[in-house]
Coordinates of N, CA and C in Angstrom, one line a residue:
X1 N 220.4 -75.6 188.2 CA 220.2 -75.0 189.5 C 220.8 -73.6 189.6
X2 N 222.1 -73.5 189.0 CA 222.7 -72.2 189.0 C 222.0 -71.2 188.2
X3 N 221.4 -71.7 187.1 CA 220.6 -70.8 186.2 C 219.4 -70.3 186.9
X4 N 218.8 -71.2 187.7 CA 217.6 -70.9 188.5 C 217.9 -69.8 189.5
X5 N 219.0 -70.0 190.3 CA 219.4 -69.0 191.3 C 219.8 -67.7 190.7
X6 N 220.5 -67.7 189.5 CA 220.8 -66.5 188.8 C 219.6 -65.7 188.4
X7 N 218.6 -66.4 187.9 CA 217.3 -65.8 187.5 C 216.6 -65.2 188.6
X8 N 216.6 -66.0 189.8 CA 215.9 -65.5 191.0 C 216.5 -64.2 191.5
X9 N 217.9 -64.2 191.5 CA 218.6 -63.0 192.0 C 218.3 -61.8 191.1
X10 N 218.3 -62.1 189.8 CA 218.1 -61.0 188.8 C 216.7 -60.4 189.0
X11 N 215.7 -61.3 189.2 CA 214.3 -60.8 189.5 C 214.3 -59.9 190.7
X12 N 215.0 -60.3 191.8 CA 215.0 -59.6 193.0 C 215.6 -58.2 192.8
X13 N 216.7 -58.2 192.1 CA 217.4 -56.9 191.8 C 216.5 -56.0 191.1
X14 N 215.8 -56.5 190.0 CA 214.9 -55.7 189.2 C 213.7 -55.2 190.0
X15 N 213.2 -56.1 190.9 CA 212.1 -55.7 191.7 C 212.5 -54.6 192.7
X16 N 213.7 -54.8 193.3 CA 214.2 -53.8 194.3 C 214.4 -52.5 193.6
X17 N 215.0 -52.5 192.4 CA 215.2 -51.3 191.6 C 214.0 -50.5 191.3
X18 N 212.9 -51.3 190.9 CA 211.6 -50.7 190.6 C 211.0 -50.1 191.8
X19 N 211.1 -50.8 193.0 CA 210.5 -50.2 194.2 C 211.3 -48.9 194.6
X20 N 212.6 -49.0 194.4 CA 213.4 -47.8 194.8 C 213.1 -46.6 193.9
X21 N 212.9 -46.9 192.6 CA 212.5 -45.9 191.6 C 211.2 -45.3 191.9
X22 N 210.2 -46.1 192.3 CA 208.9 -45.6 192.7 C 209.0 -44.8 193.9
X23 N 209.8 -45.2 194.9 CA 210.0 -44.5 196.1 C 210.6 -43.1 195.8
X24 N 211.6 -43.1 194.9 CA 212.2 -41.8 194.6 C 211.2 -40.9 193.9
X25 N 210.3 -41.4 193.1 CA 209.3 -40.6 192.4 C 208.3 -40.0 193.5
X26 N 207.9 -40.9 194.4 CA 207.0 -40.4 195.5 C 207.6 -39.3 196.3
X27 N 208.9 -39.6 196.7 CA 209.6 -38.6 197.5 C 209.8 -37.3 196.8
X28 N 210.1 -37.3 195.5 CA 210.2 -36.1 194.7 C 208.9 -35.3 194.6
X29 N 207.8 -36.1 194.5 CA 206.5 -35.5 194.4 C 206.1 -34.9 195.7
X30 N 206.4 -35.5 196.8 CA 206.1 -35.0 198.2 C 206.9 -33.7 198.4
X31 N 208.2 -33.7 198.0 CA 209.1 -32.5 198.2 C 208.5 -31.4 197.4
X32 N 208.1 -31.7 196.1 CA 207.6 -30.6 195.3 C 206.3 -30.0 195.9
X33 N 205.4 -30.9 196.4 CA 204.2 -30.4 197.0 C 204.5 -29.5 198.3
X34 N 205.5 -30.0 199.1 CA 205.8 -29.2 200.3 C 206.4 -27.8 200.0
X35 N 207.0 -27.7 198.8 CA 207.6 -26.4 198.4 C 206.6 -25.5 197.8
X36 N 205.4 -26.0 197.5 CA 204.4 -25.2 196.8 C 203.8 -24.2 197.8
X37 N 203.6 -22.9 197.5 CA 203.0 -22.0 198.4 C 201.6 -22.4 198.8
X38 N 201.2 -22.1 200.1 CA 199.9 -22.6 200.6 C 198.7 -21.8 200.0
X39 N 199.0 -20.7 199.4 CA 197.9 -20.0 198.7 C 198.4 -19.6 197.3
X40 N 197.4 -19.4 196.4 CA 197.7 -19.0 195.0 C 197.6 -17.5 194.9
X41 N 198.6 -16.8 194.4 CA 198.6 -15.4 194.3 C 198.6 -15.0 192.8
X42 N 198.0 -13.9 192.4 CA 197.9 -13.5 191.0 C 198.8 -12.2 190.8
X43 N 199.0 -11.9 189.5 CA 199.8 -10.8 189.2 C 201.3 -11.1 189.2
X44 N 202.1 -10.2 188.6 CA 203.5 -10.5 188.5 C 204.2 -10.5 189.9
X45 N 203.7 -9.6 190.8 CA 204.3 -9.6 192.1 C 204.0 -10.9 192.8
X46 N 202.8 -11.5 192.6 CA 202.4 -12.8 193.2 C 203.3 -13.9 192.7
X47 N 203.5 -13.9 191.4 CA 204.3 -14.9 190.7 C 205.7 -14.9 191.2
X48 N 206.3 -13.7 191.4 CA 207.7 -13.6 191.9 C 207.8 -14.0 193.3
X49 N 206.8 -13.6 194.1 CA 206.8 -14.0 195.6 C 206.6 -15.5 195.7
X50 N 205.8 -16.1 194.9 CA 205.6 -17.6 195.0 C 206.9 -18.3 194.6
X51 N 207.5 -17.8 193.5 CA 208.8 -18.4 193.1 C 209.9 -18.3 194.2
X52 N 209.9 -17.2 194.8 CA 210.9 -17.0 195.9 C 210.6 -17.9 197.1
X53 N 209.4 -18.1 197.4 CA 209.0 -19.0 198.5 C 209.4 -20.4 198.2
X54 N 209.1 -20.9 197.0 CA 209.5 -22.2 196.6 C 211.0 -22.4 196.7
X55 N 211.8 -21.5 196.2 CA 213.2 -21.6 196.2 C 213.7 -21.6 197.6
X56 N 213.1 -20.7 198.5 CA 213.5 -20.6 199.9 C 213.3 -21.9 200.6
X57 N 212.1 -22.6 200.3 CA 211.8 -23.8 201.0 C 212.8 -24.9 200.6
X58 N 213.1 -25.0 199.3 CA 214.0 -26.0 198.8 C 215.4 -25.8 199.4
X59 N 215.8 -24.6 199.7 CA 217.1 -24.4 200.2 C 217.1 -24.2 201.8
X60 N 215.9 -24.5 202.4 CA 215.8 -24.4 203.8 C 216.1 -23.0 204.4
X61 N 215.7 -22.0 203.7 CA 216.0 -20.6 204.0 C 214.8 -19.8 204.2
X62 N 213.7 -20.4 204.5 CA 212.4 -19.7 204.6 C 212.4 -18.6 205.6
X63 N 212.8 -18.9 206.8 CA 212.8 -18.0 208.0 C 213.8 -16.8 207.7
X64 N 215.0 -17.2 207.1 CA 216.0 -16.2 206.8 C 215.5 -15.2 205.8
X65 N 214.8 -15.7 204.7 CA 214.3 -14.9 203.7 C 213.2 -14.0 204.2
X66 N 212.3 -14.6 205.0 CA 211.2 -13.8 205.5 C 211.7 -12.6 206.4
X67 N 212.7 -12.8 207.2 CA 213.2 -11.8 208.1 C 213.9 -10.7 207.3
X68 N 214.7 -11.2 206.3 CA 215.4 -10.2 205.4 C 214.5 -9.3 204.6
X69 N 213.4 -9.9 204.1 CA 212.4 -9.1 203.3 C 211.6 -8.2 204.2
X70 N 211.3 -8.6 205.4 CA 210.6 -7.8 206.4 C 211.5 -6.5 206.7
X71 N 212.7 -6.8 206.9 CA 213.7 -5.7 207.2 C 213.8 -4.7 206.0
X72 N 213.9 -5.3 204.8 CA 214.0 -4.5 203.6 C 212.7 -3.7 203.4
X73 N 211.5 -4.3 203.6 CA 210.3 -3.6 203.5 C 210.2 -2.4 204.4
X74 N 210.6 -2.6 205.6 CA 210.6 -1.5 206.6 C 211.6 -0.4 206.2
X75 N 212.7 -0.7 205.6 CA 213.7 0.2 205.2 C 213.1 1.1 204.0
X76 N 212.5 0.4 203.1 CA 211.9 1.1 201.9 C 210.8 2.1 202.3
X77 N 210.1 1.7 203.4 CA 209.0 2.6 203.9 C 209.7 3.8 204.6
X78 N 210.8 3.6 205.3 CA 211.4 4.7 206.0 C 212.2 5.6 205.1
X79 N 212.6 5.1 203.9 CA 213.4 5.8 203.0 C 212.7 5.9 201.6
X80 N 211.7 6.7 201.5 CA 210.9 6.8 200.2 C 211.8 7.2 199.0
X81 N 212.9 7.9 199.3 CA 213.7 8.3 198.2 C 214.4 7.1 197.6
X82 N 214.7 6.1 198.4 CA 215.3 4.8 197.9 C 214.3 4.1 197.1
X83 N 213.1 4.0 197.6 CA 212.0 3.3 196.9 C 211.8 3.9 195.6
X84 N 211.8 5.2 195.5 CA 211.5 5.9 194.3 C 212.7 5.7 193.3
X85 N 213.9 5.6 193.8 CA 215.0 5.4 192.9 C 215.0 4.0 192.3
X86 N 214.6 3.0 193.1 CA 214.5 1.6 192.7 C 213.4 1.5 191.6
X87 N 212.3 2.3 191.8 CA 211.2 2.2 190.9 C 211.3 3.0 189.6
X88 N 212.4 3.7 189.5 CA 212.6 4.5 188.3 C 212.9 3.6 187.1
X89 N 212.0 3.6 186.1 CA 212.2 2.8 184.9 C 213.4 3.2 184.0
X90 N 213.9 4.4 184.2 CA 215.0 4.9 183.3 C 216.4 4.7 183.8
X91 N 216.5 4.0 185.0 CA 217.9 3.8 185.5 C 218.7 2.9 184.6
X92 N 220.0 3.2 184.5 CA 220.9 2.5 183.6 C 221.4 1.2 184.2
X93 N 222.2 0.5 183.4 CA 222.7 -0.8 183.8 C 223.6 -0.7 185.0
X94 N 224.5 0.3 185.1 CA 225.4 0.5 186.2 C 224.6 0.8 187.5
X95 N 223.6 1.6 187.4 CA 222.8 1.9 188.6 C 222.1 0.7 189.0
X96 N 221.6 -0.2 188.1 CA 220.9 -1.4 188.5 C 221.9 -2.3 189.2
X97 N 223.1 -2.4 188.8 CA 224.1 -3.2 189.5 C 224.4 -2.7 190.9
X98 N 224.4 -1.4 191.0 CA 224.6 -0.8 192.3 C 223.4 -1.1 193.2
X99 N 222.2 -1.0 192.7 CA 221.0 -1.3 193.5 C 221.0 -2.8 193.9
X100 N 221.3 -3.7 193.0 CA 221.3 -5.1 193.4 C 222.4 -5.4 194.5
X101 N 223.5 -4.7 194.4 CA 224.6 -4.9 195.4 C 224.1 -4.3 196.7
X102 N 223.5 -3.2 196.7 CA 223.0 -2.5 198.0 C 221.9 -3.4 198.6
X103 N 221.0 -3.9 197.8 CA 219.9 -4.7 198.3 C 220.5 -6.0 198.9
X104 N 221.4 -6.6 198.3 CA 222.1 -7.8 198.8 C 222.7 -7.5 200.2
X105 N 223.4 -6.4 200.3 CA 224.0 -6.1 201.6 C 223.0 -5.8 202.7
X106 N 221.9 -5.1 202.3 CA 220.9 -4.8 203.2 C 220.2 -6.1 203.7
X107 N 220.2 -7.1 203.0 CA 219.5 -8.4 203.4 C 220.5 -9.5 203.8
X108 N 221.7 -9.0 204.2 CA 222.7 -10.0 204.8 C 223.6 -10.7 203.8
X109 N 223.5 -10.3 202.6 CA 224.4 -10.9 201.6 C 224.1 -12.4 201.3
X110 N 222.8 -12.8 201.5 CA 222.4 -14.1 201.1 C 222.4 -14.3 199.6
X111 N 223.0 -15.5 199.2 CA 223.1 -15.7 197.8 C 221.8 -15.9 197.1
X112 N 220.8 -16.5 197.7 CA 219.5 -16.7 197.1 C 218.8 -15.4 196.8
X113 N 218.8 -14.5 197.8 CA 218.2 -13.2 197.6 C 219.0 -12.4 196.6
X114 N 220.3 -12.5 196.7 CA 221.1 -11.8 195.7 C 220.8 -12.1 194.3
X115 N 220.6 -13.4 194.0 CA 220.2 -13.9 192.7 C 218.8 -13.4 192.4
X116 N 217.9 -13.4 193.4 CA 216.6 -13.0 193.1 C 216.5 -11.5 192.7
X117 N 217.3 -10.7 193.5 CA 217.3 -9.2 193.1 C 217.9 -9.0 191.7
X118 N 218.9 -9.8 191.4 CA 219.5 -9.7 190.1 C 218.5 -10.1 189.0
X119 N 217.7 -11.1 189.3 CA 216.6 -11.5 188.3 C 215.6 -10.4 188.1
X120 N 215.2 -9.7 189.2 CA 214.3 -8.6 189.1 C 214.9 -7.5 188.2
X121 N 216.2 -7.3 188.4 CA 216.9 -6.2 187.7 C 217.0 -6.5 186.2
X122 N 217.4 -7.8 185.9 CA 217.5 -8.2 184.5 C 216.1 -8.1 183.8
X123 N 215.0 -8.4 184.5 CA 213.7 -8.4 183.9 C 213.0 -7.0 184.1
X124 N 213.8 -6.0 184.6 CA 213.2 -4.7 184.8 C 212.0 -4.7 185.7
X125 N 212.1 -5.5 186.8 CA 211.0 -5.6 187.7 C 211.3 -5.1 189.1
X126 N 212.4 -4.4 189.3 CA 212.8 -3.9 190.6 C 211.7 -3.0 191.2
X127 N 210.9 -2.4 190.4 CA 209.8 -1.5 190.9 C 208.8 -2.3 191.7
X128 N 208.7 -3.6 191.4 CA 207.7 -4.5 192.1 C 208.2 -4.9 193.5
X129 N 209.4 -4.5 193.9 CA 210.0 -5.1 195.1 C 209.1 -5.0 196.3
X130 N 208.6 -3.8 196.6 CA 207.7 -3.6 197.8 C 206.5 -4.5 197.7
X131 N 205.9 -4.6 196.5 CA 204.7 -5.4 196.4 C 205.0 -6.9 196.5
X132 N 206.2 -7.3 196.0 CA 206.6 -8.7 196.2 C 206.8 -9.0 197.7
X133 N 207.3 -8.1 198.4 CA 207.5 -8.3 199.8 C 206.2 -8.5 200.5
X134 N 205.2 -7.6 200.2 CA 203.9 -7.8 200.7 C 203.2 -9.1 200.4
X135 N 203.4 -9.5 199.2 CA 202.8 -10.8 198.7 C 203.5 -12.0 199.5
X136 N 204.8 -11.9 199.6 CA 205.6 -12.9 200.4 C 205.1 -13.0 201.8
X137 N 204.8 -11.8 202.4 CA 204.2 -11.8 203.7 C 202.9 -12.5 203.8
X138 N 202.0 -12.3 202.8 CA 200.7 -13.0 202.7 C 200.9 -14.5 202.7
X139 N 201.9 -15.0 201.9 CA 202.2 -16.4 201.8 C 202.6 -17.0 203.2
X140 N 203.5 -16.3 203.9 CA 203.9 -16.7 205.2 C 202.8 -16.7 206.2
X141 N 201.9 -15.7 206.2 CA 200.8 -15.7 207.1 C 199.9 -16.9 206.9
X142 N 199.7 -17.2 205.6 CA 198.9 -18.4 205.3 C 199.5 -19.7 205.7
X143 N 200.8 -19.8 205.6 CA 201.6 -20.9 206.0 C 201.4 -21.2 207.5
X144 N 201.4 -20.1 208.3 CA 201.3 -20.2 209.7 C 199.8 -20.2 210.2
X145 N 198.9 -20.2 209.2 CA 197.5 -20.2 209.6 C 196.9 -18.9 210.1
X146 N 197.6 -17.8 209.8 CA 197.2 -16.5 210.3 C 196.2 -15.9 209.3
X147 N 195.2 -15.1 209.9 CA 194.2 -14.4 209.1 C 194.3 -13.0 209.5
X148 N 194.6 -12.1 208.5 CA 194.7 -10.7 208.8 C 193.3 -10.1 208.8
X149 N 193.0 -9.4 209.8 CA 191.6 -8.7 209.9 C 191.8 -7.2 210.1
X150 N 191.3 -6.4 209.2 CA 191.3 -5.0 209.4 C 189.9 -4.5 209.6
X151 N 189.7 -3.8 210.7 CA 188.4 -3.2 211.1 C 188.5 -1.7 210.9
X152 N 187.8 -1.2 209.9 CA 187.8 0.2 209.7 C 186.6 0.9 210.3
X153 N 186.9 1.9 211.1 CA 185.8 2.6 211.8 C 186.0 4.1 211.6
X154 N 184.9 4.9 211.9 CA 185.0 6.4 211.7 C 185.8 7.0 212.8
X155 N 185.9 6.3 214.0 CA 186.6 6.7 215.2 C 187.3 5.5 215.8
X156 N 188.4 5.7 216.5 CA 189.1 4.6 217.1 C 188.2 3.8 218.0
X157 N 188.4 2.4 217.9 CA 187.6 1.5 218.8 C 188.4 1.2 220.0
X158 N 187.7 1.1 221.2 CA 188.4 0.7 222.4 C 188.7 -0.8 222.4
X159 N 189.6 -1.2 223.3 CA 190.0 -2.6 223.3 C 188.9 -3.5 223.6
X160 N 187.9 -3.1 224.4 CA 186.8 -4.0 224.7 C 186.0 -4.3 223.5
X161 N 185.7 -3.3 222.7 CA 184.9 -3.4 221.5 C 185.7 -4.3 220.5
X162 N 187.0 -4.1 220.3 CA 187.8 -4.9 219.4 C 187.8 -6.3 219.8
X163 N 187.9 -6.6 221.1 CA 187.9 -8.0 221.6 C 186.6 -8.7 221.3
X164 N 185.5 -7.9 221.5 CA 184.2 -8.5 221.3 C 184.0 -8.8 219.8
X165 N 184.5 -7.9 218.9 CA 184.4 -8.1 217.5 C 185.3 -9.3 217.1
X166 N 186.5 -9.4 217.6 CA 187.4 -10.5 217.3 C 186.8 -11.8 217.7
X167 N 186.1 -11.8 218.9 CA 185.4 -13.1 219.3 C 184.3 -13.5 218.4
X168 N 183.6 -12.5 217.9 CA 182.5 -12.9 217.0 C 183.0 -13.4 215.6
X169 N 184.1 -12.7 215.2 CA 184.7 -13.2 213.9 C 185.3 -14.6 214.0
X170 N 185.9 -14.9 215.2 CA 186.5 -16.2 215.4 C 185.4 -17.3 215.4
X171 N 184.2 -17.0 215.8 CA 183.1 -18.0 215.8 C 182.4 -18.1 214.5
X172 N 182.7 -17.2 213.6 CA 182.0 -17.2 212.3 C 182.8 -18.1 211.3
X173 N 182.2 -18.2 210.1 CA 182.8 -19.0 209.1 C 184.2 -18.4 208.6
X174 N 184.4 -17.1 208.9 CA 185.6 -16.4 208.5 C 186.8 -16.6 209.5
X175 N 186.5 -17.1 210.6 CA 187.5 -17.1 211.7 C 188.3 -18.4 211.8
X176 N 188.7 -19.0 210.7 CA 189.5 -20.2 210.7 C 190.9 -19.8 210.7
X177 N 191.6 -19.9 211.8 CA 193.0 -19.5 211.9 C 193.2 -18.5 213.0
X178 N 194.5 -18.1 213.2 CA 194.8 -17.1 214.2 C 194.6 -15.7 213.6
X179 N 193.7 -15.0 214.3 CA 193.3 -13.7 213.8 C 194.3 -12.6 214.2
X180 N 194.7 -11.8 213.2 CA 195.6 -10.7 213.5 C 194.8 -9.4 213.2
X181 N 194.3 -8.8 214.3 CA 193.3 -7.8 214.2 C 194.0 -6.4 214.3
X182 N 193.6 -5.5 213.4 CA 194.0 -4.1 213.6 C 192.9 -3.2 213.3
X183 N 192.9 -2.0 213.9 CA 191.8 -1.0 213.8 C 192.3 0.1 212.9
X184 N 191.7 0.3 211.8 CA 192.0 1.4 210.9 C 190.9 2.5 211.0
X185 N 191.4 3.8 211.2 CA 190.4 4.9 211.4 C 190.3 5.6 210.1
X186 N 189.0 5.8 209.6 CA 188.7 6.5 208.4 C 187.4 7.3 208.6
X187 N 187.5 8.6 209.0 CA 186.3 9.4 209.2 C 185.3 9.4 208.0
X188 N 185.8 9.2 206.8 CA 185.0 9.3 205.6 C 183.9 8.2 205.6
X189 N 184.0 7.1 206.4 CA 182.9 6.1 206.3 C 181.7 6.6 207.1
X190 N 181.9 7.7 207.9 CA 180.8 8.4 208.7 C 180.4 7.6 209.9
X191 N 180.3 6.3 209.8 CA 179.8 5.5 210.9 C 179.8 4.0 210.5
X192 N 179.4 3.1 211.4 CA 179.4 1.7 211.1 C 180.8 1.1 211.0
X193 N 181.0 0.0 210.3 CA 182.3 -0.6 210.2 C 182.5 -1.2 208.8
X194 N 183.8 -1.4 208.4 CA 184.2 -2.2 207.2 C 185.1 -3.2 207.7
X195 N 184.7 -4.5 207.5 CA 185.5 -5.6 208.0 C 186.2 -6.2 206.8
X196 N 187.6 -6.3 206.9 CA 188.4 -7.0 205.8 C 189.0 -8.2 206.5
X197 N 188.5 -9.4 206.2 CA 189.0 -10.6 206.8 C 189.6 -11.5 205.7
X198 N 190.9 -11.5 205.6 CA 191.6 -12.1 204.5 C 191.2 -11.4 203.2
X199 N 190.6 -12.2 202.3 CA 190.2 -11.6 201.0 C 188.7 -11.3 201.0
X200 N 188.1 -11.4 202.2 CA 186.6 -11.1 202.3 C 186.4 -9.7 202.8
X201 N 185.5 -9.0 202.3 CA 185.1 -7.6 202.7 C 183.7 -7.5 203.1
X202 N 183.4 -7.1 204.3 CA 182.0 -6.9 204.8 C 181.8 -5.4 205.1
X203 N 181.1 -4.7 204.2 CA 180.9 -3.3 204.4 C 179.6 -3.0 205.0
X204 N 179.6 -2.6 206.2 CA 178.3 -2.2 206.9 C 178.5 -0.7 207.4
X205 N 179.2 0.1 206.6 CA 179.4 1.5 207.0 C 178.2 2.3 206.6
X206 N 178.1 3.5 207.2 CA 177.1 4.4 206.9 C 177.3 5.0 205.5
X207 N 178.5 5.3 205.1 CA 178.8 5.8 203.8 C 178.4 4.8 202.7
X208 N 178.5 3.5 202.9 CA 178.1 2.5 202.0 C 176.6 2.6 201.8
X209 N 175.9 2.7 202.9 CA 174.4 2.8 202.8 C 173.9 4.0 202.1
X210 N 174.6 5.1 202.4 CA 174.3 6.4 201.7 C 174.5 6.3 200.2
X211 N 175.7 5.7 199.9 CA 176.0 5.5 198.4 C 175.0 4.6 197.8
X212 N 174.5 3.6 198.5 CA 173.5 2.7 197.9 C 172.2 3.4 197.7
X213 N 171.8 4.2 198.7 CA 170.6 5.0 198.6 C 170.6 6.0 197.5
X214 N 171.8 6.7 197.3 CA 172.0 7.6 196.2 C 171.9 6.9 194.9
X215 N 172.4 5.7 194.8 CA 172.4 5.0 193.5 C 170.9 4.6 193.2
X216 N 170.2 4.2 194.2 CA 168.8 3.8 194.0 C 168.0 5.0 193.5
X217 N 168.3 6.2 194.1 CA 167.6 7.4 193.7 C 167.9 7.8 192.3
X218 N 169.2 7.6 191.9 CA 169.7 8.0 190.6 C 169.0 7.1 189.6
X219 N 169.0 5.8 189.9 CA 168.4 4.8 188.9 C 166.9 5.1 188.8
X220 N 166.2 5.6 189.8 CA 164.8 5.8 189.7 C 164.4 7.1 188.9
X221 N 165.4 8.0 188.8 CA 165.1 9.2 188.0 C 165.2 9.0 186.5

């Protein structure tokens, strides 16, 4: 009887351990999936931005990292001399240490970002910083379900026209998500519009038609 009870208890312990092990594997897989960026980016800047996103999710610092990088991106735009210095491939080891220290202070002294800047320095990738920030911003927009829309026109569009275009885009197959619409003016397109919706480009500009016509004429000669 005692042997039977001992065997029964042993089987229960083994079964419970197996179930716990399976639960742990499932939880680990779920955590890994949740830390994965919502979109796949290419290029070195995309790889670094994706790695930073994953690390930030795991440390529950996503909002903090986004705000810090946004501030840093604005600073680099306002101070082109700093951006040029960071992008200089001939800077020595001491200068790199100074850059990493300065970047860490500019982003609030966060350890995760400090380690990330140091990684870029060691790998001679500090020149990618602005592009990494832009790629990280793309990931965050995708996570929030936002779609960036750039409408390029030869002359500024009034608010009524922009609202009408936004409404049409929202009803189309490209309008899945919250649209972030901006109007870019480029007289070189002569007329018409160029719509950039996420990664999709719809070119209905006059310059595009002229170029197409010129190409047809060139091919015919």
